[in-house]
Amino acid sequence: MSAQISQKHPTGLYVLFFAEMWERFSYYGMRAILLLFLLDAVRGGMGMNAGEAAAIYGLYTASVYLLTLPGGWLADNILGQKKAIWYGGIVIMLGHIILAIPGGSMLFFLGLTTVAVGTGLLKPNISSIVGELYPEGGARRDAAFSIFYMGINLGSFLGIAIVGYLGERVSWHMGFGAAAIGMLLGLIVFRYGSARYLQGMGDVPPARIDTAESNAQKGANKRLGYLFIGALVVLLIVLQTSGVLDMTTAQGLAKGAGIIIVIISASYFLFILFAGGLTRVEQHRVVVLIILFLAIALFWAGYEQAGTSLQIFAERHTQRVIGGWEVPSSWFQNFQPTFVLLFAPVLASLWIYLSSKNLNPSIPVKFAAGLILLGLSFFVMVAASNIAVTGQLASPLFLTFTYFLHTIGELCVSPVGLSSYTKLAPKRYVSQLMGIWFVGASLGNLIAGIFAGGFDEENIMQMPALFNQVAIVTTVFGFILLIFWKPIKGWMGGIS
Ligand code: PHE
């Protein structure tokens, strides 16, 4: 009996589950119709071309995850996680309300920015408070994260189904309004649930408790930070004035953002590697973190095309009529969360079974598998687009199979990725490196956006070649990881 009780999860987990479920409902629901809205010129959308629309989409989705860095910082230093989640949720809801008002592009961009800021505040903190419920760590914490991941995907499923349908079939703004209502429900759950079941958690900003870092050290780090930001600004000015980038266009801005993200991540890694006072073993582990960062960014760059190039493919080139009814194209994005819900338990049991035989694949092997599956999925899209370029509609089975491969890949990299990141990180850098994990997602989303700019209506002949590029790059990276998995595992220094 007592064993059974200790297996039970605290009610607080379910508060976080439902709050995050509704937040993801609003995020993925809105995202499912975002590109369609940007492209649409007949139903009151923005009427943009593919290049511009995809760049804005990429900038938005990248900002959402990049803003988790200041969001995490605010919670750690000023607000505490609970307030950060609460205010973040309110800001997200306001953003969706702004989007729900039919207005000009100014209002629209204000709405998008507001949602991004709010998500930056909510997302990292709701994930870290899950961990806090299980201070002892271990298998129960891992199980809690799997349950939480289910909440994320249940929310995306419902959001894509409802917001997608309303947006495509009723009106875009009605869709955005539904996203706002979803977030409101999340806020209600969080307000009442956290008061009762998350007492004493996430109230005090951790930085107020932890005084290990001396004030002199803090001052030095601050100065270094300002210097770094100054250097970035100078670089951007040079790029703009020399004509290398034109950041007055969406595409130019997206590329500028890409450069910033790459420089921030590279400098951060170099800084902790050489100036972080690491032991030899820790340095090796950081090298592994860099490899995993590149792998995860590349993975999301392909995976997140669900909202960009694959969304365009579903809308324009896929046979979607079933029994006389045309399935909304945004619903195809629902294959990813559906497959997660179906296959997460299967993969979890597979890892347990393999562990019992001492055959559980190491982290680099799982990442390799994820990338190779992703690569294969894009070879499927090469075949589908070869049909589309003849002017025929491709069978929906192509996208279904593509998303199946995506999801199995996701289940190899995403759940183990975050936990291995926290395990491999030198202790005093754990929360910063968790932030870097989100930066990987940010970079991937940005690339997924910029890349889809090539999917213009006028240029459909280049589709197979574009999909082929993604397929080759990801497969090759996957095989490189597979070849070198043993030395990489060696550098992990006994962590698996
Ligand atoms: N489906 C995941 C989520 O929304 C995707 C993701 C993974 C996003 C890692 C950010 C970071 O949580």
mmCIF file of C-alpha atoms in Angstrom, residues 16-302:
data_model
loop_
_atom_site.group_PDB
_atom_site.id
_atom_site.type_symbol
_atom_site.label_atom_id
_atom_site.label_comp_id
_atom_site.label_asym_id
_atom_site.label_seq_id
_atom_site.Cartn_x
_atom_site.Cartn_y
_atom_site.Cartn_z
ATOM 1 C CA LEU A 16 0.842 22.219 -13.914
ATOM 2 C CA PHE A 17 -0.323 19.619 -16.446
ATOM 3 C CA PHE A 18 -3.609 21.423 -17.115
ATOM 4 C CA ALA A 19 -2.158 24.914 -16.969
ATOM 5 C CA GLU A 20 0.495 23.979 -19.535
ATOM 6 C CA MET A 21 -2.077 22.051 -21.564
ATOM 7 C CA TRP A 22 -4.146 25.222 -22.016
ATOM 8 C CA GLU A 23 -1.102 27.373 -22.679
ATOM 9 C CA ARG A 24 0.011 24.973 -25.428
ATOM 10 C CA PHE A 25 -3.591 24.903 -26.699
ATOM 11 C CA SER A 26 -3.310 28.630 -27.311
ATOM 12 C CA TYR A 27 0.261 28.502 -28.657
ATOM 13 C CA TYR A 28 -0.065 25.610 -31.099
ATOM 14 C CA GLY A 29 -3.640 26.509 -32.008
ATOM 15 C CA MET A 30 -2.671 30.002 -33.070
ATOM 16 C CA ARG A 31 0.516 28.770 -34.694
ATOM 17 C CA ALA A 32 -1.441 26.282 -36.792
ATOM 18 C CA ILE A 33 -3.198 29.109 -38.635
ATOM 19 C CA LEU A 34 -0.457 31.732 -38.428
ATOM 20 C CA LEU A 35 1.207 31.048 -41.767
ATOM 21 C CA LEU A 36 -2.140 30.637 -43.526
ATOM 22 C CA PHE A 37 -3.280 33.968 -42.078
ATOM 23 C CA LEU A 38 -0.077 35.702 -43.194
ATOM 24 C CA LEU A 39 -0.397 34.317 -46.733
ATOM 25 C CA ASP A 40 -4.155 34.769 -47.178
ATOM 26 C CA ALA A 41 -5.246 37.618 -49.417
ATOM 27 C CA VAL A 42 -8.966 36.821 -49.757
ATOM 28 C CA ARG A 43 -10.360 36.169 -46.273
ATOM 29 C CA GLY A 44 -8.930 39.182 -44.504
ATOM 30 C CA GLY A 45 -5.419 37.810 -43.971
ATOM 31 C CA MET A 46 -2.197 39.724 -44.468
ATOM 32 C CA GLY A 47 -1.665 38.779 -48.132
ATOM 33 C CA MET A 48 2.102 38.332 -47.891
ATOM 34 C CA ASN A 49 4.357 36.345 -50.218
ATOM 35 C CA ALA A 50 5.875 33.084 -48.970
ATOM 36 C CA GLY A 51 9.311 34.594 -48.271
ATOM 37 C CA GLU A 52 7.991 37.362 -46.084
ATOM 38 C CA ALA A 53 5.352 35.242 -44.346
ATOM 39 C CA ALA A 54 7.770 32.431 -43.531
ATOM 40 C CA ALA A 55 10.362 34.903 -42.224
ATOM 41 C CA ILE A 56 7.809 36.480 -39.879
ATOM 42 C CA TYR A 57 6.625 33.065 -38.761
ATOM 43 C CA GLY A 58 10.251 32.069 -38.077
ATOM 44 C CA LEU A 59 10.986 35.299 -36.216
ATOM 45 C CA TYR A 60 7.899 34.831 -34.058
ATOM 46 C CA THR A 61 8.462 31.187 -33.136
ATOM 47 C CA ALA A 62 12.181 31.836 -32.559
ATOM 48 C CA SER A 63 11.427 34.835 -30.295
ATOM 49 C CA VAL A 64 9.016 32.793 -28.212
ATOM 50 C CA TYR A 65 11.804 30.421 -27.189
ATOM 51 C CA LEU A 66 14.586 33.016 -27.125
ATOM 52 C CA LEU A 67 12.576 35.087 -24.679
ATOM 53 C CA THR A 68 12.669 32.151 -22.266
ATOM 54 C CA LEU A 69 16.176 33.418 -21.358
ATOM 55 C CA PRO A 70 14.990 36.730 -19.855
ATOM 56 C CA GLY A 71 11.867 34.886 -18.647
ATOM 57 C CA GLY A 72 13.943 32.396 -16.672
ATOM 58 C CA TRP A 73 16.171 35.201 -15.398
ATOM 59 C CA LEU A 74 13.226 37.264 -14.157
ATOM 60 C CA ALA A 75 11.843 34.294 -12.265
ATOM 61 C CA ASP A 76 15.230 33.415 -10.768
ATOM 62 C CA ASN A 77 16.065 36.946 -9.684
ATOM 63 C CA ILE A 78 12.910 38.953 -9.167
ATOM 64 C CA LEU A 79 9.557 37.238 -9.463
ATOM 65 C CA GLY A 80 9.889 33.612 -8.454
ATOM 66 C CA GLN A 81 8.413 30.995 -10.771
ATOM 67 C CA LYS A 82 4.820 31.158 -9.615
ATOM 68 C CA LYS A 83 4.397 34.852 -10.309
ATOM 69 C CA ALA A 84 6.297 34.497 -13.585
ATOM 70 C CA ILE A 85 3.859 31.799 -14.730
ATOM 71 C CA TRP A 86 0.843 33.826 -13.623
ATOM 72 C CA TYR A 87 1.917 37.115 -15.236
ATOM 73 C CA GLY A 88 3.202 35.255 -18.288
ATOM 74 C CA GLY A 89 -0.204 33.630 -18.739
ATOM 75 C CA ILE A 90 -1.998 36.963 -18.436
ATOM 76 C CA VAL A 91 0.315 38.533 -21.023
ATOM 77 C CA ILE A 92 -0.227 35.601 -23.396
ATOM 78 C CA MET A 93 -3.991 35.936 -23.037
ATOM 79 C CA LEU A 94 -3.821 39.663 -23.722
ATOM 80 C CA GLY A 95 -1.728 38.958 -26.824
ATOM 81 C CA HIS A 96 -4.353 36.572 -28.191
ATOM 82 C CA ILE A 97 -7.109 39.077 -27.384
ATOM 83 C CA ILE A 98 -5.228 41.714 -29.383
ATOM 84 C CA LEU A 99 -4.900 39.234 -32.275
ATOM 85 C CA ALA A 100 -8.631 38.537 -32.072
ATOM 86 C CA ILE A 101 -9.423 42.176 -32.870
ATOM 87 C CA PRO A 102 -9.582 42.627 -36.636
ATOM 88 C CA GLY A 103 -7.283 45.558 -37.266
ATOM 89 C CA GLY A 104 -4.255 46.631 -39.211
ATOM 90 C CA SER A 105 -0.821 45.103 -39.252
ATOM 91 C CA MET A 106 0.373 47.265 -36.328
ATOM 92 C CA LEU A 107 -2.179 45.685 -34.028
ATOM 93 C CA PHE A 108 -1.324 42.245 -35.351
ATOM 94 C CA PHE A 109 2.406 42.615 -34.674
ATOM 95 C CA LEU A 110 1.671 44.022 -31.244
ATOM 96 C CA GLY A 111 -0.399 40.911 -30.517
ATOM 97 C CA LEU A 112 2.332 38.559 -31.743
ATOM 98 C CA THR A 113 5.001 40.322 -29.695
ATOM 99 C CA THR A 114 2.809 40.195 -26.606
ATOM 100 C CA VAL A 115 2.238 36.445 -26.939
ATOM 101 C CA ALA A 116 5.984 35.902 -27.416
ATOM 102 C CA VAL A 117 6.887 37.927 -24.309
ATOM 103 C CA GLY A 118 4.310 36.102 -22.192
ATOM 104 C CA THR A 119 5.416 32.669 -23.384
ATOM 105 C CA GLY A 120 9.027 33.544 -22.588
ATOM 106 C CA LEU A 121 7.915 34.212 -19.044
ATOM 107 C CA LEU A 122 5.672 31.174 -18.604
ATOM 108 C CA LYS A 123 7.241 28.280 -20.514
ATOM 109 C CA PRO A 124 10.666 27.783 -18.856
ATOM 110 C CA ASN A 125 9.274 28.347 -15.374
ATOM 111 C CA ILE A 126 6.369 25.969 -15.604
ATOM 112 C CA SER A 127 8.813 23.242 -16.701
ATOM 113 C CA SER A 128 11.247 23.912 -13.888
ATOM 114 C CA ILE A 129 8.552 23.925 -11.210
ATOM 115 C CA VAL A 130 7.650 20.377 -12.339
ATOM 116 C CA GLY A 131 11.190 19.372 -11.395
ATOM 117 C CA GLU A 132 10.848 21.118 -8.041
ATOM 118 C CA LEU A 133 7.966 18.874 -7.054
ATOM 119 C CA TYR A 134 10.471 16.018 -6.985
ATOM 120 C CA PRO A 135 13.528 17.255 -5.095
ATOM 121 C CA GLU A 136 14.748 13.657 -4.847
ATOM 122 C CA GLY A 137 15.029 13.407 -8.661
ATOM 123 C CA GLY A 138 15.166 9.879 -10.028
ATOM 124 C CA ALA A 139 12.646 7.804 -11.929
ATOM 125 C CA ARG A 140 9.579 9.473 -10.428
ATOM 126 C CA ARG A 141 10.728 12.842 -11.682
ATOM 127 C CA ASP A 142 11.330 11.364 -15.152
ATOM 128 C CA ALA A 143 7.835 9.869 -15.038
ATOM 129 C CA ALA A 144 6.427 13.261 -14.028
ATOM 130 C CA PHE A 145 8.084 14.890 -17.020
ATOM 131 C CA SER A 146 6.589 12.240 -19.321
ATOM 132 C CA ILE A 147 3.126 12.953 -17.890
ATOM 133 C CA PHE A 148 3.750 16.676 -18.342
ATOM 134 C CA TYR A 149 4.832 16.061 -21.966
ATOM 135 C CA MET A 150 1.493 14.353 -22.513
ATOM 136 C CA GLY A 151 -0.252 17.493 -21.250
ATOM 137 C CA ILE A 152 1.729 19.574 -23.724
ATOM 138 C CA ASN A 153 0.648 17.372 -26.592
ATOM 139 C CA LEU A 154 -2.943 17.032 -25.479
ATOM 140 C CA GLY A 155 -3.102 20.820 -25.451
ATOM 141 C CA SER A 156 -1.559 21.095 -28.920
ATOM 142 C CA PHE A 157 -3.972 18.475 -30.228
ATOM 143 C CA LEU A 158 -7.054 20.312 -28.959
ATOM 144 C CA GLY A 159 -5.671 23.708 -29.982
ATOM 145 C CA ILE A 160 -4.890 22.689 -33.544
ATOM 146 C CA ALA A 161 -8.287 20.979 -33.866
ATOM 147 C CA ILE A 162 -10.390 23.847 -32.482
ATOM 148 C CA VAL A 163 -8.404 26.993 -33.307
ATOM 149 C CA GLY A 164 -7.437 25.510 -36.688
ATOM 150 C CA TYR A 165 -11.044 24.744 -37.577
ATOM 151 C CA LEU A 166 -12.427 28.094 -36.410
ATOM 152 C CA GLY A 167 -9.630 30.054 -38.069
ATOM 153 C CA GLU A 168 -9.830 28.303 -41.412
ATOM 154 C CA ARG A 169 -13.585 27.806 -41.603
ATOM 155 C CA VAL A 170 -15.136 30.667 -39.637
ATOM 156 C CA SER A 171 -12.714 33.570 -39.365
ATOM 157 C CA TRP A 172 -9.068 34.034 -38.503
ATOM 158 C CA HIS A 173 -9.892 36.314 -35.600
ATOM 159 C CA MET A 174 -12.394 33.870 -34.187
ATOM 160 C CA GLY A 175 -9.533 31.353 -34.102
ATOM 161 C CA PHE A 176 -7.265 33.799 -32.273
ATOM 162 C CA GLY A 177 -10.113 34.514 -29.845
ATOM 163 C CA ALA A 178 -10.446 30.799 -29.080
ATOM 164 C CA ALA A 179 -6.727 30.753 -28.247
ATOM 165 C CA ALA A 180 -7.350 33.572 -25.748
ATOM 166 C CA ILE A 181 -10.147 31.597 -24.103
ATOM 167 C CA GLY A 182 -7.869 28.559 -23.840
ATOM 168 C CA MET A 183 -5.255 30.620 -22.019
ATOM 169 C CA LEU A 184 -7.941 32.012 -19.726
ATOM 170 C CA LEU A 185 -8.881 28.460 -18.717
ATOM 171 C CA GLY A 186 -5.202 27.764 -18.034
ATOM 172 C CA LEU A 187 -5.018 30.828 -15.812
ATOM 173 C CA ILE A 188 -8.072 29.755 -13.843
ATOM 174 C CA VAL A 189 -6.623 26.279 -13.287
ATOM 175 C CA PHE A 190 -3.320 27.751 -12.218
ATOM 176 C CA ARG A 191 -4.787 30.379 -9.912
ATOM 177 C CA TYR A 192 -6.933 28.021 -7.896
ATOM 178 C CA GLY A 193 -4.750 24.952 -8.219
ATOM 179 C CA SER A 194 -1.456 26.573 -7.276
ATOM 180 C CA ALA A 195 -2.900 28.285 -4.196
ATOM 181 C CA ARG A 196 -3.850 24.889 -2.864
ATOM 182 C CA TYR A 197 -1.442 22.369 -4.280
ATOM 183 C CA LEU A 198 1.768 24.279 -4.966
ATOM 184 C CA GLN A 199 2.091 25.942 -1.606
ATOM 185 C CA GLY A 200 5.594 27.074 -0.756
ATOM 186 C CA MET A 201 6.894 26.354 -4.230
ATOM 187 C CA GLY A 202 8.286 28.913 -6.671
ATOM 188 C CA ASP A 203 7.460 31.802 -4.328
ATOM 189 C CA VAL A 204 10.948 33.065 -3.592
ATOM 190 C CA PRO A 205 13.358 33.850 -6.440
ATOM 191 C CA PRO A 206 16.210 31.309 -6.081
ATOM 192 C CA ALA A 207 18.865 34.017 -6.522
ATOM 193 C CA ARG A 208 17.791 35.542 -3.195
ATOM 194 C CA ILE A 209 18.587 32.301 -1.439
ATOM 195 C CA ASP A 210 21.769 31.404 -3.267
ATOM 196 C CA THR A 211 24.577 33.761 -2.321
ATOM 197 C CA ALA A 212 27.424 31.528 -3.401
ATOM 198 C CA GLU A 213 28.541 33.949 -6.087
ATOM 199 C CA SER A 214 30.412 36.926 -4.662
ATOM 200 C CA ASN A 215 29.260 40.450 -5.430
ATOM 201 C CA ALA A 216 32.589 41.217 -7.122
ATOM 202 C CA GLN A 217 32.085 38.233 -9.430
ATOM 203 C CA LYS A 218 28.541 39.365 -10.194
ATOM 204 C CA GLY A 219 29.778 42.866 -11.060
ATOM 205 C CA ALA A 220 32.450 41.464 -13.384
ATOM 206 C CA ASN A 221 29.913 39.255 -15.150
ATOM 207 C CA LYS A 222 27.546 42.182 -15.561
ATOM 208 C CA ARG A 223 30.257 44.319 -17.180
ATOM 209 C CA LEU A 224 31.152 41.460 -19.506
ATOM 210 C CA GLY A 225 27.468 41.122 -20.429
ATOM 211 C CA TYR A 226 27.149 44.820 -21.297
ATOM 212 C CA LEU A 227 30.343 44.666 -23.353
ATOM 213 C CA PHE A 228 28.979 41.683 -25.225
ATOM 214 C CA ILE A 229 25.634 43.322 -25.990
ATOM 215 C CA GLY A 230 27.488 46.456 -27.157
ATOM 216 C CA ALA A 231 29.632 44.362 -29.507
ATOM 217 C CA LEU A 232 26.525 42.668 -30.926
ATOM 218 C CA VAL A 233 24.848 46.004 -31.612
ATOM 219 C CA VAL A 234 27.994 47.281 -33.375
ATOM 220 C CA LEU A 235 28.133 44.129 -35.486
ATOM 221 C CA LEU A 236 24.501 44.530 -36.545
ATOM 222 C CA ILE A 237 25.071 48.179 -37.465
ATOM 223 C CA VAL A 238 28.100 47.199 -39.571
ATOM 224 C CA LEU A 239 26.125 44.434 -41.327
ATOM 225 C CA GLN A 240 23.267 46.820 -42.057
ATOM 226 C CA THR A 241 25.332 49.778 -43.263
ATOM 227 C CA SER A 242 27.658 47.632 -45.374
ATOM 228 C CA GLY A 243 24.613 46.167 -47.150
ATOM 229 C CA VAL A 244 25.315 42.549 -46.116
ATOM 230 C CA LEU A 245 21.884 42.410 -44.424
ATOM 231 C CA ASP A 246 18.809 44.515 -44.966
ATOM 232 C CA MET A 247 17.042 44.407 -41.648
ATOM 233 C CA THR A 248 14.219 46.614 -42.824
ATOM 234 C CA THR A 249 12.743 43.530 -44.546
ATOM 235 C CA ALA A 250 11.306 40.529 -42.707
ATOM 236 C CA GLN A 251 13.770 38.181 -44.388
ATOM 237 C CA GLY A 252 16.746 40.372 -43.483
ATOM 238 C CA LEU A 253 15.545 40.681 -39.926
ATOM 239 C CA ALA A 254 15.170 36.918 -39.650
ATOM 240 C CA LYS A 255 18.740 36.437 -40.871
ATOM 241 C CA GLY A 256 19.945 39.092 -38.413
ATOM 242 C CA ALA A 257 18.183 37.209 -35.620
ATOM 243 C CA GLY A 258 19.866 33.991 -36.782
ATOM 244 C CA ILE A 259 23.292 35.621 -36.585
ATOM 245 C CA ILE A 260 22.555 36.925 -33.092
ATOM 246 C CA ILE A 261 21.366 33.545 -31.837
ATOM 247 C CA VAL A 262 24.416 31.753 -33.257
ATOM 248 C CA ILE A 263 26.829 34.314 -31.794
ATOM 249 C CA ILE A 264 25.150 34.253 -28.369
ATOM 250 C CA SER A 265 25.264 30.470 -28.182
ATOM 251 C CA ALA A 266 28.813 30.158 -29.507
ATOM 252 C CA SER A 267 30.138 32.852 -27.135
ATOM 253 C CA TYR A 268 28.326 31.347 -24.193
ATOM 254 C CA PHE A 269 29.753 27.893 -24.836
ATOM 255 C CA LEU A 270 33.273 29.251 -25.397
ATOM 256 C CA PHE A 271 32.992 31.321 -22.240
ATOM 257 C CA ILE A 272 32.073 28.461 -19.939
ATOM 258 C CA LEU A 273 34.468 26.107 -21.727
ATOM 259 C CA PHE A 274 37.544 28.296 -21.274
ATOM 260 C CA ALA A 275 36.675 30.790 -18.543
ATOM 261 C CA GLY A 276 34.153 28.844 -16.515
ATOM 262 C CA GLY A 277 36.704 27.282 -14.162
ATOM 263 C CA LEU A 278 35.808 23.765 -15.315
ATOM 264 C CA THR A 279 37.666 20.567 -14.585
ATOM 265 C CA ARG A 280 38.840 18.431 -17.507
ATOM 266 C CA VAL A 281 35.882 16.064 -17.141
ATOM 267 C CA GLU A 282 33.431 18.984 -17.082
ATOM 268 C CA GLN A 283 35.045 20.475 -20.184
ATOM 269 C CA HIS A 284 34.527 17.225 -22.042
ATOM 270 C CA ARG A 285 30.899 17.160 -20.961
ATOM 271 C CA VAL A 286 30.424 20.704 -22.243
ATOM 272 C CA VAL A 287 31.810 19.590 -25.620
ATOM 273 C CA VAL A 288 29.094 16.910 -25.643
ATOM 274 C CA LEU A 289 26.520 19.606 -24.813
ATOM 275 C CA ILE A 290 27.712 21.606 -27.828
ATOM 276 C CA ILE A 291 27.299 18.577 -30.096
ATOM 277 C CA LEU A 292 23.801 17.925 -28.691
ATOM 278 C CA PHE A 293 22.939 21.610 -29.129
ATOM 279 C CA LEU A 294 23.810 21.469 -32.830
ATOM 280 C CA ALA A 295 21.884 18.222 -33.202
ATOM 281 C CA ILE A 296 18.753 19.516 -31.481
ATOM 282 C CA ALA A 297 18.761 22.799 -33.416
ATOM 283 C CA LEU A 298 19.008 20.821 -36.650
ATOM 284 C CA PHE A 299 16.292 18.462 -35.493
ATOM 285 C CA TRP A 300 13.814 21.275 -34.744
ATOM 286 C CA ALA A 301 14.775 23.023 -38.000
ATOM 287 C CA GLY A 302 13.295 20.032 -39.824
#
